[in-house]
Short mmCIF file of C-alpha atoms and ligand atoms in Angstrom, two decimals:
data_model
loop_
_atom_site.label_atom_id
_atom_site.label_comp_id
_atom_site.label_asym_id
_atom_site.label_seq_id
_atom_site.Cartn_x
_atom_site.Cartn_y
_atom_site.Cartn_z
CA MET E 1 92.35 113.48 182.44
CA ASN E 2 94.13 116.06 180.32
CA LYS E 3 96.41 118.39 182.16
CA ILE E 4 95.49 122.05 182.21
CA ILE E 5 97.88 124.17 180.18
CA ILE E 6 98.23 127.89 180.75
CA SER E 7 100.34 129.61 178.11
CA ILE E 8 102.09 132.91 178.75
CA ASP E 9 103.70 134.68 175.81
CA GLY E 10 105.25 138.11 175.50
CA PRO E 11 108.39 139.99 174.51
CA ALA E 12 111.75 139.97 176.27
CA GLY E 13 111.66 141.56 179.71
CA SER E 14 107.87 141.64 179.96
CA GLY E 15 107.93 139.79 183.26
CA LYS E 16 106.54 136.50 181.96
CA ASP E 17 108.76 134.54 184.31
CA ARG E 18 107.54 136.28 187.45
CA ILE E 19 103.93 135.99 186.30
CA ALA E 20 104.38 132.30 185.47
CA ARG E 21 105.92 131.68 188.89
CA TYR E 22 103.02 133.47 190.52
CA VAL E 23 100.43 131.43 188.58
CA SER E 24 102.35 128.23 189.26
CA LYS E 25 102.34 128.86 193.00
CA LYS E 26 98.79 130.10 193.29
CA TRP E 27 97.13 127.26 191.37
CA SER E 28 99.78 124.56 191.98
CA PHE E 29 100.86 124.24 188.36
CA LYS E 30 104.28 123.05 187.32
CA HIS E 31 106.23 125.85 185.64
CA LEU E 32 108.10 125.36 182.39
CA ASP E 33 110.07 128.36 181.11
CA SER E 34 110.61 127.50 177.44
CA GLY E 35 113.26 130.22 177.10
CA ILE E 36 115.47 128.15 179.39
CA LEU E 37 115.57 125.40 176.76
CA TYR E 38 116.83 127.87 174.13
CA ARG E 39 119.27 129.28 176.63
CA ARG E 40 120.54 125.83 177.57
CA ILE E 41 121.39 125.07 173.95
CA ALA E 42 122.92 128.57 173.63
CA ASN E 43 125.07 127.81 176.66
CA LEU E 44 126.31 124.58 175.05
CA ILE E 45 127.14 126.49 171.88
CA TYR E 46 129.03 129.06 173.94
CA LYS E 47 130.95 126.44 175.90
CA LYS E 48 131.86 124.48 172.79
CA LYS E 49 132.83 127.75 171.08
CA LEU E 50 130.57 127.00 168.12
CA ASP E 51 129.44 129.66 165.70
CA PRO E 52 125.72 130.30 166.47
CA PHE E 53 125.10 130.73 162.73
CA ASP E 54 126.69 127.39 161.86
CA LYS E 55 123.55 125.32 161.34
CA LYS E 56 125.40 122.15 160.38
CA ASN E 57 127.28 121.93 163.65
CA ILE E 58 124.24 122.98 165.65
CA ILE E 59 122.24 120.11 164.12
CA LYS E 60 125.04 117.75 165.15
CA LEU E 61 124.97 119.14 168.67
CA ILE E 62 121.18 118.84 168.97
CA ASN E 63 121.12 115.32 167.59
CA ASN E 64 123.30 114.27 170.50
CA ILE E 65 120.93 115.64 173.12
CA LYS E 66 118.43 113.17 174.46
CA GLU E 67 116.69 115.30 177.01
CA LEU E 68 117.12 118.96 177.79
CA SER E 69 116.97 119.97 181.41
CA TYR E 70 114.50 122.75 182.10
CA ARG E 71 116.14 123.62 185.40
CA LYS E 72 116.95 127.28 185.79
CA HIS E 73 120.44 128.57 186.39
CA LYS E 74 121.50 132.17 186.80
CA ASN E 75 124.35 131.79 184.28
CA LEU E 76 121.78 131.07 181.59
CA ARG E 77 120.50 134.63 181.99
CA LEU E 78 123.80 136.33 181.14
CA GLU E 79 123.68 138.70 178.18
CA LYS E 80 126.18 136.69 176.13
CA ILE E 81 123.83 133.69 176.39
CA SER E 82 120.75 135.84 175.63
CA ARG E 83 122.42 137.00 172.43
CA ILE E 84 123.20 133.48 171.23
CA ALA E 85 119.73 132.23 172.23
CA SER E 86 118.12 134.97 170.18
CA ILE E 87 120.18 134.00 167.10
CA ILE E 88 119.53 130.27 167.28
CA ALA E 89 115.81 130.75 168.03
CA GLU E 90 115.38 131.63 164.35
CA PHE E 91 116.50 128.20 163.28
CA LYS E 92 113.52 125.96 162.40
CA TYR E 93 115.25 122.64 163.07
CA LEU E 94 116.20 123.83 166.54
CA ARG E 95 112.69 125.18 167.25
CA ASP E 96 111.13 121.87 166.29
CA PHE E 97 113.55 120.12 168.63
CA VAL E 98 112.75 122.48 171.53
CA ASN E 99 109.00 122.11 170.90
CA LYS E 100 109.26 118.33 171.06
CA GLN E 101 111.24 118.63 174.28
CA GLN E 102 108.51 120.79 175.80
CA LYS E 103 105.85 118.24 174.95
CA LYS E 104 108.03 115.47 176.38
CA ILE E 105 108.50 117.37 179.64
CA VAL E 106 104.77 118.03 179.99
CA LYS E 107 104.00 114.38 179.29
CA ARG E 108 106.70 113.02 181.57
CA ILE E 109 106.08 115.12 184.64
CA ASN E 110 103.18 114.04 186.66
CA LYS E 111 101.63 117.07 188.19
CA LYS E 112 97.95 116.73 188.62
CA ASN E 113 96.95 120.35 188.11
CA GLY E 114 98.93 120.86 184.93
CA PHE E 115 101.46 123.32 183.59
CA VAL E 116 102.06 126.99 183.14
CA ILE E 117 104.45 127.50 180.22
CA ASP E 118 105.95 130.78 179.19
CA GLY E 119 107.72 131.80 176.00
CA ARG E 120 107.13 133.46 172.64
CA ASP E 121 105.10 130.87 170.72
CA ILE E 122 103.41 128.77 173.38
CA GLY E 123 99.80 129.77 172.75
CA SER E 124 100.31 130.29 169.03
CA VAL E 125 102.35 127.20 168.05
CA VAL E 126 103.48 124.74 170.74
CA PHE E 127 100.30 124.44 172.82
CA LYS E 128 97.64 125.88 170.55
CA ASN E 129 94.98 124.16 172.64
CA ALA E 130 96.06 125.74 175.93
CA ASN E 131 93.12 126.18 178.31
CA VAL E 132 94.05 129.77 179.09
CA LYS E 133 96.32 131.95 176.94
CA LEU E 134 97.90 135.11 178.28
CA TYR E 135 99.92 137.69 176.39
CA ILE E 136 102.00 140.05 178.50
CA ASP E 137 102.51 143.60 177.34
CA VAL E 138 104.83 146.22 178.86
CA ASP E 139 106.14 149.52 177.50
CA ILE E 140 109.63 148.99 176.03
CA HIS E 141 111.29 151.66 178.21
CA ILE E 142 109.93 150.07 181.37
CA ARG E 143 111.22 146.69 180.18
CA ALA E 144 114.69 148.11 179.53
CA LYS E 145 114.79 149.79 182.95
CA ARG E 146 113.79 146.58 184.71
CA ARG E 147 116.33 144.50 182.77
CA HIS E 148 119.06 147.05 183.48
CA LYS E 149 118.34 146.86 187.22
CA GLN E 150 118.23 143.05 187.10
CA LEU E 151 121.69 142.88 185.49
CA ILE E 152 123.16 145.37 187.96
CA ASP E 153 121.68 143.34 190.81
CA MET E 154 123.31 140.22 189.32
CA GLY E 155 126.66 142.04 189.39
CA GLU E 156 126.89 142.43 185.59
CA LYS E 157 127.96 145.65 183.93
CA SER E 158 125.01 147.30 182.28
CA ILE E 159 124.46 150.47 180.28
CA TYR E 160 120.80 151.45 180.01
CA ARG E 161 121.05 152.74 176.42
CA LYS E 162 122.66 149.50 175.31
CA ILE E 163 120.02 147.41 177.05
CA LEU E 164 117.26 149.42 175.37
CA LYS E 165 118.93 148.92 172.00
CA ASP E 166 119.34 145.18 172.64
CA ILE E 167 115.69 144.80 173.68
CA LYS E 168 114.54 146.68 170.56
CA LEU E 169 116.66 144.41 168.44
CA ARG E 170 115.41 141.27 170.19
CA ASP E 171 111.78 142.43 169.80
CA LYS E 172 112.35 143.00 166.11
CA LYS E 173 113.94 139.57 165.73
CA ASP E 174 111.19 137.86 167.74
CA LYS E 175 108.38 139.60 165.86
CA THR E 176 109.71 139.42 162.32
CA ARG E 177 111.34 136.01 162.19
CA ILE E 178 109.91 133.59 159.66
CA ASN E 179 109.60 130.67 162.06
CA SER E 180 107.10 131.16 164.87
CA PRO E 181 107.27 134.92 165.23
CA LEU E 182 106.05 136.47 168.46
CA VAL E 183 102.35 137.23 167.98
CA ILE E 184 99.34 137.68 170.23
CA PRO E 185 97.89 134.15 170.10
CA LYS E 186 94.31 133.77 168.94
CA GLY E 187 92.04 133.88 171.96
CA ALA E 188 94.73 135.26 174.30
CA PHE E 189 93.98 137.68 177.10
CA ILE E 190 96.29 140.68 177.10
CA ILE E 191 97.79 141.50 180.48
CA ASP E 192 99.33 144.91 181.04
CA ASN E 193 102.34 144.39 183.31
CA SER E 194 103.60 148.00 183.20
CA SER E 195 102.23 149.02 186.55
CA THR E 196 102.51 147.31 189.95
CA PHE E 197 102.64 143.55 190.27
CA HIS E 198 99.53 143.79 192.43
CA SER E 199 97.60 145.18 189.46
CA THR E 200 98.93 142.36 187.28
CA GLN E 201 97.87 139.77 189.86
CA ASN E 202 94.35 141.20 189.90
CA GLN E 203 94.06 140.97 186.11
CA ILE E 204 95.28 137.37 186.19
CA ILE E 205 93.10 136.20 189.06
CA LYS E 206 90.04 137.48 187.22
CA ILE E 207 90.92 135.62 184.05
CA ILE E 208 92.31 132.34 185.34
CA GLY E 209 89.91 132.06 188.26
CA LYS E 210 86.95 132.41 185.89
CA LYS E 211 88.34 130.17 183.17
CA ILE E 212 89.42 127.18 185.18
CA ASN E 213 86.72 127.42 187.80
CA VAL E 214 89.00 127.30 190.77
CA LYS E 215 88.10 129.00 194.02
CA TYR E 216 90.57 131.54 195.32
O1 LIG S 1 112.38 134.35 177.32
P1 LIG S 1 113.88 134.31 177.20
O2 LIG S 1 114.51 135.67 177.07
O3 LIG S 1 114.52 133.49 178.28
O4 LIG S 1 114.19 133.54 175.84
C1 LIG S 1 115.49 133.36 175.34
C2 LIG S 1 115.47 133.40 173.83
O5 LIG S 1 114.75 132.29 173.34
C3 LIG S 1 114.81 134.65 173.26
O6 LIG S 1 115.72 135.31 172.44
C4 LIG S 1 113.65 134.18 172.43
O7 LIG S 1 113.75 134.67 171.13
C5 LIG S 1 113.79 132.68 172.39
N1 LIG S 1 112.54 132.01 172.67
C6 LIG S 1 111.74 131.65 171.62
N2 LIG S 1 110.60 130.95 171.84
C7 LIG S 1 110.23 130.64 173.08
C8 LIG S 1 111.02 131.02 174.18
C9 LIG S 1 112.17 131.72 173.94
O8 LIG S 1 112.07 131.94 170.48
N3 LIG S 1 109.11 129.94 173.25
#
């Protein structure tokens, strides 16, 4: 039997991760955060002090990776890693590698109910045949405020204006890049995550509950 795939796409700071965790728990899906894979490579680049624009050395680095871990780690969320991840995510060779890794992970892990996968191109490129596609939308100022609070809570220094500028820049990069730009995937349901999480849950329960015919 094919595993059920739920794709969740959306811009930086839209709350995809929290929503994916919620869906994963509620319907017993395994959760794969594809951004972690980009961040893991970014972290390697940072540690090895490579230039994130140096494609030749990045290819070398990738070719030596057999399997990327999709385990989360709070260090992967640091701004310096976010910045590198956003640069390397434009690189086609690297995207193809990450996409293959995602398919490998989904194939390898035996979870009978399937996967919820979040990212920027899951429903549009990596898992075009996902059973349910969600696209998360949140006003940019709300996203910046939430991110600012998250960084402060993590003990990082954060200036709201800088965070807003960074998010704007990341949105622009994500939406205008040549390779797999962030788009609303065909057939995706748009979820507004600007209000309370309770309201988001209600929107999701309606969509997923109906689509995959699971009682809740
Ligand atoms: O979602 P997150 O912020 O963790 O993603 C880290 C970086 O990886 C982002 O800059 C984004 O551009 C990139 N990314 C991507 N495609 C994905 C997931 C993340 O380009 N499917």
